[in-house]
Tab-separated table of C-alpha atoms in Angstrom:
chain	number	residue	atom	x	y	z
A	13	MET	CA	14.151	5.301	-31.725
A	14	LYS	CA	15.536	2.658	-29.439
A	15	ILE	CA	14.652	3.484	-25.834
A	16	ASP	CA	16.019	2.033	-22.600
A	17	ILE	CA	13.856	2.665	-19.521
A	18	ILE	CA	15.919	2.212	-16.369
A	19	VAL	CA	14.492	1.953	-12.866
A	20	ALA	CA	17.393	3.070	-10.652
A	21	TYR	CA	18.245	1.351	-7.393
A	22	ILE	CA	20.784	1.358	-4.563
A	23	GLN	CA	21.241	-1.730	-2.402
A	24	ARG	CA	19.510	-1.318	0.975
A	25	TYR	CA	20.615	-4.526	2.742
A	26	GLU	CA	24.188	-5.531	3.504
A	27	PHE	CA	24.147	-8.544	1.149
A	28	GLY	CA	21.253	-7.489	-1.064
A	29	HIS	CA	18.026	-9.472	-1.389
A	30	GLU	CA	18.016	-13.256	-1.159
A	31	LYS	CA	15.000	-13.146	-3.491
A	32	ASP	CA	13.473	-10.221	-5.372
A	33	PHE	CA	9.760	-10.365	-4.679
A	34	VAL	CA	7.870	-7.825	-6.777
A	35	PRO	CA	8.835	-5.132	-9.333
A	36	PRO	CA	7.668	-1.522	-9.341
A	37	ILE	CA	5.079	-0.842	-12.017
A	38	THR	CA	6.739	2.349	-13.324
A	39	GLY	CA	9.049	0.910	-15.984
A	40	ILE	CA	6.622	-1.516	-17.590
A	41	HIS	CA	3.830	1.069	-17.527
A	42	LEU	CA	6.009	3.693	-19.231
A	43	ALA	CA	7.008	1.082	-21.809
A	44	ALA	CA	3.325	0.322	-22.442
A	45	ILE	CA	2.438	3.965	-23.177
A	46	THR	CA	5.457	4.392	-25.470
A	47	PRO	CA	4.276	4.802	-29.092
A	48	LYS	CA	4.548	1.579	-31.083
A	49	GLU	CA	7.061	2.940	-33.598
A	50	HIS	CA	9.756	2.919	-30.894
A	51	GLU	CA	11.690	-0.119	-29.681
A	52	VAL	CA	11.770	-0.238	-25.897
A	53	ARG	CA	13.558	-2.172	-23.169
A	54	VAL	CA	13.100	-2.018	-19.391
A	55	ILE	CA	16.059	-2.483	-17.038
A	56	HIS	CA	15.656	-2.821	-13.266
A	57	GLN	CA	18.956	-1.995	-11.607
A	58	GLN	CA	17.771	-3.951	-8.552
A	59	VAL	CA	18.083	-7.270	-10.395
A	60	GLU	CA	20.191	-6.749	-13.528
A	61	PRO	CA	23.350	-4.904	-14.590
A	62	ILE	CA	23.187	-1.771	-16.703
A	63	ASN	CA	24.843	-1.853	-20.108
A	64	PHE	CA	26.386	1.570	-20.519
A	65	ASP	CA	27.361	0.648	-24.074
A	66	SER	CA	23.707	0.171	-25.038
A	67	ASP	CA	22.717	0.930	-28.623
A	68	ALA	CA	19.675	2.871	-27.396
A	69	ASP	CA	19.130	6.384	-28.739
A	70	LEU	CA	17.387	7.620	-25.602
A	71	ILE	CA	17.688	6.632	-21.950
A	72	ALA	CA	14.844	7.284	-19.478
A	73	VAL	CA	15.680	6.950	-15.774
A	74	SER	CA	12.968	6.762	-13.103
A	75	PHE	CA	13.811	7.030	-9.406
A	76	PHE	CA	12.867	8.259	-5.973
A	77	SER	CA	15.110	10.229	-3.629
A	78	GLY	CA	16.823	7.293	-1.915
A	79	PHE	CA	18.203	6.183	-5.283
A	80	ALA	CA	19.046	9.640	-6.665
A	81	ASN	CA	22.822	9.209	-6.557
A	82	SER	CA	22.595	6.031	-8.597
A	83	ALA	CA	20.326	7.764	-11.122
A	84	TYR	CA	22.751	10.673	-11.429
A	85	HIS	CA	25.671	8.305	-11.949
A	86	ILE	CA	23.693	6.481	-14.655
A	87	ALA	CA	22.888	9.785	-16.365
A	88	ASN	CA	26.535	10.847	-16.279
A	89	GLU	CA	27.750	7.604	-17.829
A	90	TYR	CA	25.263	7.763	-20.688
A	91	LYS	CA	25.890	11.454	-21.342
A	92	LYS	CA	29.606	10.683	-21.668
A	93	ARG	CA	28.578	8.355	-24.476
A	94	GLY	CA	26.472	11.001	-26.192
A	95	LYS	CA	23.059	9.619	-25.298
A	96	ILE	CA	19.905	11.650	-24.711
A	97	VAL	CA	19.000	11.107	-21.053
A	98	ILE	CA	15.575	11.871	-19.533
A	99	GLY	CA	14.838	11.834	-15.783
A	100	GLY	CA	11.498	11.171	-14.132
A	101	GLY	CA	9.838	10.070	-10.914
A	102	PRO	CA	9.181	11.594	-7.489
A	103	HIS	CA	12.672	12.970	-6.970
A	104	VAL	CA	12.835	15.117	-10.106
A	105	THR	CA	9.306	16.379	-9.453
A	106	TYR	CA	10.485	18.047	-6.254
A	107	ASN	CA	14.095	18.754	-7.287
A	108	GLU	CA	13.938	20.288	-10.752
A	109	THR	CA	17.011	22.514	-10.580
A	110	GLU	CA	19.271	19.795	-9.185
A	111	SER	CA	17.998	17.169	-11.615
A	112	LEU	CA	18.476	19.380	-14.665
A	113	GLN	CA	22.216	19.383	-13.976
A	114	TYR	CA	22.294	15.697	-14.902
A	115	PHE	CA	19.504	15.145	-17.447
A	116	ASP	CA	18.813	16.640	-20.850
A	117	ALA	CA	15.182	16.920	-19.783
A	118	ILE	CA	12.971	15.853	-16.909
A	119	VAL	CA	9.334	14.812	-16.611
A	120	THR	CA	7.657	16.029	-13.436
A	121	GLY	CA	4.341	14.750	-12.122
A	122	GLU	CA	2.574	12.020	-14.080
A	123	ALA	CA	4.039	11.106	-17.458
A	124	GLU	CA	1.040	9.891	-19.475
A	125	ASP	CA	0.081	13.162	-21.203
A	126	VAL	CA	3.628	14.352	-21.997
A	127	TRP	CA	5.630	11.206	-22.760
A	128	SER	CA	4.828	11.161	-26.486
A	129	SER	CA	5.825	14.844	-26.722
A	130	VAL	CA	9.133	14.125	-24.997
A	131	LEU	CA	9.961	11.399	-27.519
A	132	GLU	CA	8.852	13.478	-30.498
A	133	ASP	CA	10.911	16.470	-29.366
A	134	ALA	CA	13.943	14.275	-28.698
A	135	GLN	CA	13.669	12.811	-32.190
A	136	ASN	CA	13.353	16.278	-33.761
A	137	GLY	CA	16.164	17.849	-31.718
A	138	THR	CA	13.788	20.286	-29.987
A	139	LEU	CA	13.897	18.855	-26.468
A	140	LYS	CA	12.745	21.222	-23.740
A	141	GLY	CA	14.042	21.223	-20.197
A	142	VAL	CA	10.967	20.397	-18.131
A	143	TYR	CA	7.825	18.555	-19.158
A	144	THR	CA	5.124	18.927	-16.528
A	145	GLY	CA	2.599	16.116	-16.537
A	146	ILE	CA	-0.944	16.650	-15.354
A	147	PRO	CA	-2.993	14.053	-13.434
A	148	CYS	CA	-4.018	11.231	-15.745
A	149	ASP	CA	-7.722	10.412	-16.120
A	150	MET	CA	-6.789	6.683	-15.979
A	151	LYS	CA	-8.846	5.866	-19.084
A	152	ASN	CA	-7.619	3.769	-22.005
A	153	LEU	CA	-4.340	2.831	-20.342
A	154	PRO	CA	-2.696	-0.214	-21.942
A	155	THR	CA	-1.687	-3.407	-20.164
A	156	PRO	CA	1.784	-3.050	-18.589
A	157	ARG	CA	4.598	-4.650	-20.622
A	158	TYR	CA	4.963	-7.743	-18.466
A	159	ASP	CA	6.929	-9.340	-21.302
A	160	LEU	CA	9.799	-6.952	-20.540
A	161	LEU	CA	10.213	-8.068	-16.920
A	162	PRO	CA	13.190	-10.279	-16.043
A	163	ASN	CA	12.475	-13.665	-14.467
A	164	LYS	CA	14.341	-12.660	-11.308
A	165	PHE	CA	11.117	-11.153	-9.950
A	166	PHE	CA	9.074	-13.771	-8.095
A	167	ILE	CA	5.750	-11.974	-8.728
A	168	LYS	CA	5.245	-10.199	-12.054
A	169	LYS	CA	1.588	-9.240	-12.417
A	170	VAL	CA	1.541	-5.743	-10.906
A	171	LEU	CA	-1.179	-3.307	-11.937
A	172	GLN	CA	-3.073	-0.192	-10.896
A	173	ALA	CA	-6.844	0.181	-10.606
A	174	THR	CA	-6.812	3.567	-8.864
A	175	ARG	CA	-4.403	6.426	-8.393
A	176	GLY	CA	-4.109	8.846	-5.500
A	177	CYS	CA	-5.369	8.759	-1.932
A	178	PRO	CA	-8.029	10.859	-0.162
A	179	PHE	CA	-5.922	11.098	3.006
A	180	SER	CA	-3.014	13.503	3.595
A	181	CYS	CA	-0.511	11.770	5.845
A	182	SER	CA	2.275	14.132	6.860
A	183	PHE	CA	5.077	11.847	5.632
A	184	CYS	CA	3.528	10.919	2.263
A	185	THR	CA	4.121	12.497	-1.170
A	186	VAL	CA	1.067	10.946	-2.825
A	187	PRO	CA	-1.317	13.920	-2.278
A	188	SER	CA	1.001	16.270	-4.197
A	189	LEU	CA	2.562	13.741	-6.599
A	190	ASN	CA	-0.750	12.089	-7.565
A	191	PRO	CA	-3.421	14.638	-6.580
A	192	GLY	CA	-7.062	13.672	-6.374
A	193	PHE	CA	-8.410	10.131	-6.536
A	194	ARG	CA	-8.978	8.535	-9.942
A	195	LEU	CA	-10.390	5.237	-11.134
A	196	ARG	CA	-9.623	3.047	-14.131
A	197	PRO	CA	-12.525	1.494	-16.021
A	198	ILE	CA	-13.277	-1.875	-14.434
A	199	GLU	CA	-13.057	-3.706	-17.766
A	200	ASP	CA	-9.468	-2.456	-18.220
A	201	VAL	CA	-8.486	-3.688	-14.762
A	202	ILE	CA	-10.026	-7.111	-15.402
A	203	ARG	CA	-8.198	-7.310	-18.730
A	204	ASP	CA	-4.841	-6.722	-17.004
A	205	ALA	CA	-5.644	-9.060	-14.120
A	206	SER	CA	-6.479	-11.761	-16.684
A	207	TYR	CA	-3.083	-11.534	-18.398
A	208	ASP	CA	-1.484	-14.962	-18.016
A	209	ASN	CA	1.556	-15.110	-20.301
A	210	PHE	CA	3.986	-15.999	-17.513
A	211	PRO	CA	6.214	-19.079	-17.139
A	212	TYR	CA	5.192	-20.091	-13.589
A	213	TRP	CA	1.780	-20.864	-12.101
A	214	TRP	CA	2.166	-18.433	-9.200
A	215	GLN	CA	2.967	-15.592	-11.606
A	216	ARG	CA	-0.287	-16.337	-13.395
A	217	LYS	CA	-2.170	-16.757	-10.116
A	218	VAL	CA	-1.096	-13.696	-8.120
A	219	VAL	CA	-2.240	-10.143	-8.860
A	220	TRP	CA	-0.491	-7.339	-6.968
A	221	PHE	CA	-2.479	-4.085	-6.998
A	222	TRP	CA	0.058	-1.263	-6.887
A	223	ASP	CA	-2.540	1.168	-5.485
A	224	ASP	CA	-2.230	3.550	-2.547
A	225	ASN	CA	-5.786	2.905	-1.340
A	226	LEU	CA	-7.673	0.478	-3.562
A	227	THR	CA	-10.804	0.036	-1.450
A	228	ILE	CA	-11.674	3.603	-0.490
A	229	ARG	CA	-14.491	4.046	-3.055
A	230	ARG	CA	-16.997	1.351	-2.162
A	231	ASN	CA	-19.181	1.990	-5.231
A	232	TYR	CA	-16.135	1.153	-7.376
A	233	ILE	CA	-14.315	-1.598	-5.515
A	234	LYS	CA	-17.360	-3.797	-4.874
A	235	PRO	CA	-18.338	-4.098	-8.555
A	236	LEU	CA	-14.653	-4.628	-9.412
A	237	LEU	CA	-14.333	-7.481	-6.930
A	238	LYS	CA	-17.484	-9.118	-8.270
A	239	GLU	CA	-15.836	-9.120	-11.694
A	240	MET	CA	-12.676	-10.585	-10.157
A	241	ILE	CA	-14.477	-13.659	-8.757
A	242	PRO	CA	-14.606	-15.679	-12.009
A	243	LEU	CA	-10.859	-15.116	-12.592
A	244	LYS	CA	-9.995	-17.250	-9.549
A	245	LYS	CA	-6.855	-15.228	-8.791
A	246	TRP	CA	-5.026	-14.503	-5.546
A	247	TRP	CA	-4.577	-10.785	-5.035
A	248	LEU	CA	-2.959	-8.308	-2.634
A	249	THR	CA	-3.340	-4.588	-2.119
A	250	GLN	CA	-3.018	-1.610	0.208
A	251	ALA	CA	-6.083	-0.278	2.005
A	252	SER	CA	-7.328	1.762	4.949
A	253	MET	CA	-8.222	0.158	8.256
A	254	ASP	CA	-11.863	1.139	7.778
A	255	ILE	CA	-12.382	-1.950	5.604
A	256	ALA	CA	-12.699	-3.914	8.871
A	257	LYS	CA	-16.044	-2.180	9.497
A	258	ASP	CA	-17.506	-3.231	6.159
A	259	ALA	CA	-18.498	-6.905	6.373
A	260	GLU	CA	-19.871	-6.942	2.833
A	261	LEU	CA	-16.574	-5.642	1.456
A	262	LEU	CA	-14.513	-8.142	3.470
A	263	ASP	CA	-16.704	-10.995	2.248
A	264	LEU	CA	-16.259	-9.834	-1.345
A	265	MET	CA	-12.506	-9.574	-0.824
A	266	LYS	CA	-12.477	-13.164	0.377
A	267	GLU	CA	-14.710	-14.438	-2.416
A	268	SER	CA	-12.660	-12.661	-5.106
A	269	GLY	CA	-9.392	-14.201	-3.898
A	270	CYS	CA	-7.750	-11.618	-1.638
A	271	ILE	CA	-4.828	-13.198	0.224
A	272	GLY	CA	-3.241	-10.127	1.775
A	273	VAL	CA	-3.925	-6.508	2.587
A	274	PHE	CA	-1.394	-3.877	3.663
A	275	LEU	CA	-2.500	-1.396	6.344
A	276	GLY	CA	-0.590	1.772	7.172
A	277	ILE	CA	-0.843	1.493	10.959
A	278	GLU	CA	2.340	3.560	11.480
A	279	SER	CA	2.359	3.936	15.267
A	280	PHE	CA	0.955	2.830	18.636
A	281	GLY	CA	1.139	6.391	19.991
A	282	LYS	CA	-1.876	8.722	19.887
A	283	GLU	CA	0.257	11.852	19.602
A	284	SER	CA	2.287	10.247	16.836
A	285	LEU	CA	-0.861	9.516	14.865
A	286	LYS	CA	-1.830	13.181	15.230
A	287	ASP	CA	1.616	14.185	13.957
A	288	ALA	CA	1.122	11.828	11.016
A	289	ASN	CA	-2.294	13.401	10.317
A	290	LYS	CA	-3.646	9.871	10.583
A	291	ARG	CA	-6.547	10.534	12.915
A	292	GLN	CA	-8.615	7.836	11.200
A	293	ASN	CA	-6.442	5.212	12.934
A	294	LYS	CA	-7.698	4.344	16.423
A	295	ILE	CA	-5.217	2.369	18.512
A	296	GLU	CA	-7.941	0.717	20.553
A	297	ASN	CA	-9.397	-0.712	17.323
A	298	TYR	CA	-6.185	-2.207	15.907
A	299	LYS	CA	-6.624	-5.737	17.207
A	300	LYS	CA	-10.320	-5.921	16.350
A	301	ALA	CA	-9.676	-4.682	12.823
A	302	VAL	CA	-6.882	-7.196	12.235
A	303	THR	CA	-9.065	-9.992	13.651
A	304	GLU	CA	-11.985	-9.111	11.350
A	305	ILE	CA	-9.762	-9.230	8.285
A	306	ARG	CA	-8.047	-12.470	9.296
A	307	LYS	CA	-11.430	-14.127	9.942
A	308	ARG	CA	-11.816	-14.182	6.161
A	309	GLY	CA	-8.513	-16.002	5.778
A	310	ILE	CA	-6.787	-12.810	4.590
A	311	ALA	CA	-3.270	-12.037	5.844
A	312	VAL	CA	-2.579	-8.608	7.312
A	313	MET	CA	0.606	-6.821	6.346
A	314	ALA	CA	1.219	-3.523	8.118
A	315	GLY	CA	3.607	-0.590	7.993
A	316	PHE	CA	5.158	0.903	11.128
A	317	ILE	CA	7.304	4.037	11.294
A	318	ALA	CA	9.974	4.833	13.878
A	319	GLY	CA	10.912	8.437	14.605
A	320	PHE	CA	7.775	10.432	15.384
A	321	ASP	CA	8.374	13.334	17.744
A	322	ASN	CA	6.813	11.477	20.668
A	323	ASP	CA	8.891	8.344	20.101
A	324	ASP	CA	11.752	7.495	22.380
A	325	TYR	CA	14.092	4.495	22.217
A	326	GLU	CA	11.859	2.267	24.330
A	327	ALA	CA	8.681	3.133	22.403
A	328	VAL	CA	10.298	2.165	19.105
A	329	VAL	CA	11.654	-1.161	20.361
A	330	ASP	CA	8.392	-2.028	22.128
A	331	MET	CA	6.555	-1.984	18.806
A	332	SER	CA	7.928	-5.493	18.176
A	333	ASP	CA	5.753	-6.870	21.012
A	334	LYS	CA	2.721	-4.749	20.182
A	335	LEU	CA	2.559	-5.753	16.535
A	336	MET	CA	2.645	-9.395	17.651
A	337	GLU	CA	-0.161	-8.743	20.141
A	338	ILE	CA	-2.543	-7.358	17.536
A	339	GLY	CA	-1.871	-10.254	15.145
A	340	ILE	CA	0.101	-8.719	12.265
A	341	ASP	CA	1.218	-11.408	9.802
A	342	VAL	CA	3.960	-9.468	7.995
A	343	PRO	CA	5.356	-6.216	9.453
A	344	PHE	CA	7.143	-3.585	7.378
A	345	LEU	CA	9.400	-1.427	9.535
A	346	SER	CA	10.746	1.895	8.349
A	347	ILE	CA	12.301	5.079	9.706
A	348	MET	CA	10.539	8.423	9.349
A	349	THR	CA	11.931	10.067	6.209
A	350	PRO	CA	11.372	13.763	5.378
A	351	PHE	CA	10.737	13.433	1.651
A	352	GLN	CA	10.355	16.681	-0.240
A	353	GLY	CA	6.769	17.405	-1.134
A	354	THR	CA	5.512	16.437	2.339
A	355	SER	CA	4.262	18.554	5.241
A	356	LEU	CA	6.716	16.642	7.444
A	357	GLN	CA	9.641	17.964	5.437
A	358	GLU	CA	8.285	21.529	5.574
A	359	LYS	CA	7.927	21.266	9.353
A	360	LEU	CA	11.458	19.938	9.886
A	361	VAL	CA	12.944	22.606	7.605
A	362	LYS	CA	11.220	25.339	9.647
A	363	GLU	CA	12.568	23.778	12.838
A	364	ASP	CA	16.067	23.457	11.317
A	365	ARG	CA	16.101	19.714	12.021
A	366	ILE	CA	17.073	18.395	8.592
A	367	LEU	CA	20.583	16.911	8.729
A	368	LYS	CA	21.976	18.803	5.769
A	369	GLU	CA	25.252	16.895	5.744
A	370	ARG	CA	23.376	13.682	4.984
A	371	GLY	CA	22.798	13.097	1.285
A	372	TRP	CA	20.098	11.316	-0.679
A	373	ASN	CA	21.347	7.845	0.293
A	374	TYR	CA	19.848	8.462	3.738
A	375	TYR	CA	16.380	8.905	2.198
A	376	ASN	CA	15.748	5.190	1.698
A	377	GLY	CA	13.418	4.449	4.632
A	378	TYR	CA	16.101	2.678	6.662
A	379	ASN	CA	18.297	5.615	7.710
A	380	VAL	CA	17.938	8.900	9.569
A	381	ALA	CA	17.993	12.215	7.703
A	382	PHE	CA	16.716	14.509	10.486
A	383	GLU	CA	17.260	15.252	14.156
A	384	PRO	CA	14.644	13.397	16.267
A	385	GLN	CA	12.937	15.069	19.211
A	386	ASN	CA	13.599	12.632	22.079
A	387	MET	CA	16.830	10.940	21.023
A	388	THR	CA	19.792	11.440	18.763
A	389	ALA	CA	19.869	10.343	15.131
A	390	THR	CA	22.219	7.533	16.128
A	391	GLU	CA	19.863	6.366	18.874
A	392	LEU	CA	16.898	6.342	16.479
A	393	LEU	CA	18.859	4.201	14.041
A	394	GLN	CA	19.866	1.817	16.826
A	395	ALA	CA	16.265	1.617	18.096
A	396	HIS	CA	15.012	0.793	14.620
A	397	ARG	CA	17.629	-1.897	14.137
A	398	GLU	CA	16.705	-3.448	17.507
A	399	LEU	CA	13.022	-3.346	16.505
A	400	TRP	CA	13.901	-4.963	13.169
A	401	LYS	CA	15.988	-7.728	14.768
A	402	ARG	CA	13.348	-8.565	17.390
A	403	SER	CA	10.509	-8.562	14.888
A	404	PHE	CA	12.255	-10.863	12.433
A	405	GLY	CA	13.934	-13.095	14.989
A	406	LEU	CA	13.322	-16.827	14.750
A	407	LYS	CA	10.758	-16.954	17.592
A	408	ASN	CA	8.460	-14.222	16.265
A	409	SER	CA	8.813	-15.354	12.649
A	410	ILE	CA	7.844	-18.936	13.480
A	411	LYS	CA	4.941	-17.724	15.618
A	412	ARG	CA	3.563	-15.658	12.720
A	413	ILE	CA	3.944	-18.597	10.331
A	414	LEU	CA	2.165	-20.991	12.725
A	415	ARG	CA	-0.670	-18.488	13.219
A	416	SER	CA	-1.113	-18.268	9.466
A	417	PHE	CA	-2.140	-21.951	9.202
A	418	ARG	CA	-5.660	-20.655	9.912
A	419	LEU	CA	-5.602	-18.494	6.791
A	420	ARG	CA	-6.477	-19.521	3.260
A	421	ARG	CA	-3.796	-21.363	1.286
A	422	GLY	CA	-2.548	-18.410	-0.734
A	423	ALA	CA	-2.361	-16.218	2.363
A	424	PHE	CA	-0.437	-18.892	4.261
A	425	LEU	CA	2.064	-19.282	1.421
A	426	MET	CA	2.570	-15.510	1.280
A	427	VAL	CA	3.074	-15.251	5.058
A	428	PHE	CA	5.424	-18.232	5.038
A	429	PHE	CA	7.484	-16.836	2.163
A	430	MET	CA	7.782	-13.284	3.485
A	431	ASN	CA	8.530	-14.216	7.097
A	432	THR	CA	11.122	-16.744	5.942
A	433	PHE	CA	12.576	-14.049	3.689
A	434	TYR	CA	13.080	-11.561	6.539
A	435	CYS	CA	14.010	-14.155	9.152
A	436	LEU	CA	16.749	-15.449	6.843
A	437	LYS	CA	18.095	-11.910	6.622
A	438	LYS	CA	18.172	-11.742	10.417
A	439	LEU	CA	19.906	-15.138	10.741
A	440	ARG	CA	22.482	-14.186	8.089
A	441	LYS	CA	22.940	-10.725	9.680
A	442	ASN	CA	21.854	-9.236	6.383
A	443	TYR	CA	20.674	-6.055	8.097
A	444	PRO	CA	19.521	-2.794	6.497
A	445	ILE	CA	22.630	-0.815	5.583
A	446	ASP	CA	23.750	1.924	7.977
A	447	MET	CA	24.677	4.667	5.505
A	448	SER	CA	26.685	6.531	8.149
A	449	LYS	CA	29.233	3.691	7.915
A	450	ARG	CA	29.455	3.963	4.151
A	451	LYS	CA	31.407	6.568	2.264
A	452	GLU	CA	28.948	9.225	1.141
A	453	ILE	CA	28.467	9.119	-2.611
A	454	LYS	CA	28.853	12.480	-4.318
A	455	VAL	CA	27.945	12.639	-7.994
A	456	ASN	CA	28.930	15.728	-9.942
A	457	PRO	CA	27.351	16.450	-13.325
A	458	VAL	CA	29.517	15.599	-16.318
A	459	PHE	CA	28.536	18.641	-18.344
A	460	GLU	CA	27.392	22.033	-17.091
A	461	LYS	CA	24.373	23.551	-18.780
A	462	GLU	CA	25.360	26.433	-21.033
A	463	GLN	CA	22.010	28.141	-20.672
A	464	THR	CA	18.886	27.973	-18.574
A	465	LEU	CA	16.526	25.378	-19.984
A	466	SER	CA	12.983	26.463	-20.762
A	467	LYS	CA	9.983	25.040	-18.993
A	468	THR	CA	6.879	23.733	-20.691
A	469	SER	CA	3.641	22.322	-19.352
């Protein structure tokens, strides 16, 4: 069969992205585990148009909740043309009944152990409704199909060494979507990190680990980093703040080429950290932890969330000064989003605080889908936008760039690029889209199901 794998997307900034930095790993990983007898293409809606007149026999669409309406529209258009359409990703995992209105079948959970069965059943005309994937053991996974990525992505070498996370943050779907914590064989990770068939030197040089918590198992990460040293790559990842207490690990990160690490700091409020079930974060240790990491020339990226129950307007806006004080090189600023599959969503449903009139477009990290405790939904959105504008204003952006001169060359280039990227958005007034000012997209299924589809595991 000919298969098109589509990663759905809905624009999140007023004018889109000035530059598309890094792709998700989903599409090129699914392409890699597709049996060789099939011809496969990967289309990222973020950077390229979708050809609804494709000659593909089967269309697979992967998406999370913020992009659900786009995915449903894509499914409708292909079903009008008689294509077999499969849905997958976090959204369908938690919204089976809704998703089955649009797709011939859906894959919930992890796809590795069921994907071949889906394709075989589709080819034989015996497609079932739901294919439930079980957690993958992470062994014998092939190298992602980097050759299928468009050149519009600045960085291309994305890979996974681990899957899952031992923590259970209230706002995160990872514990239920990717349960447990699993490790790939080190030799497989080194093989993928060594892949160099890219047109530009920086695409060969930079390795982006698409892991939720790469460094948590010290008896795994330290041997892996020792194997990374001879590759002479620059790499980035996401980790827990506890790495700052492990000097041996930080030294290995430096020696193996780490240029940036993302920390989920989330909040400067103690009660908010309790609400997030992030008790491992200690506010009094933030600055020391950031300093320890930066001593090795490694840039610190960090995520902050606006909208915890103890947040008010002033607390959200004040984060712009606090993140500068602790030395963050690149901040990522989002709004609390009650994704299904999280304890946060369960809590807000019980308290009747989900804004039911707001559709999936509000679930993109930059809009408000619930009623906050200490302000209105409109006030939370305004506070976030003020935080965003202050953080990426010219003064703070230049200050972060100047501070990064002390970092290693790759880290400086990353900090320079990303701060310029966001500062340019601020200067151009290319702000995150306020979905309340956009007409709500409603997508109705093209064809109603004639019978209830069976479920298989």
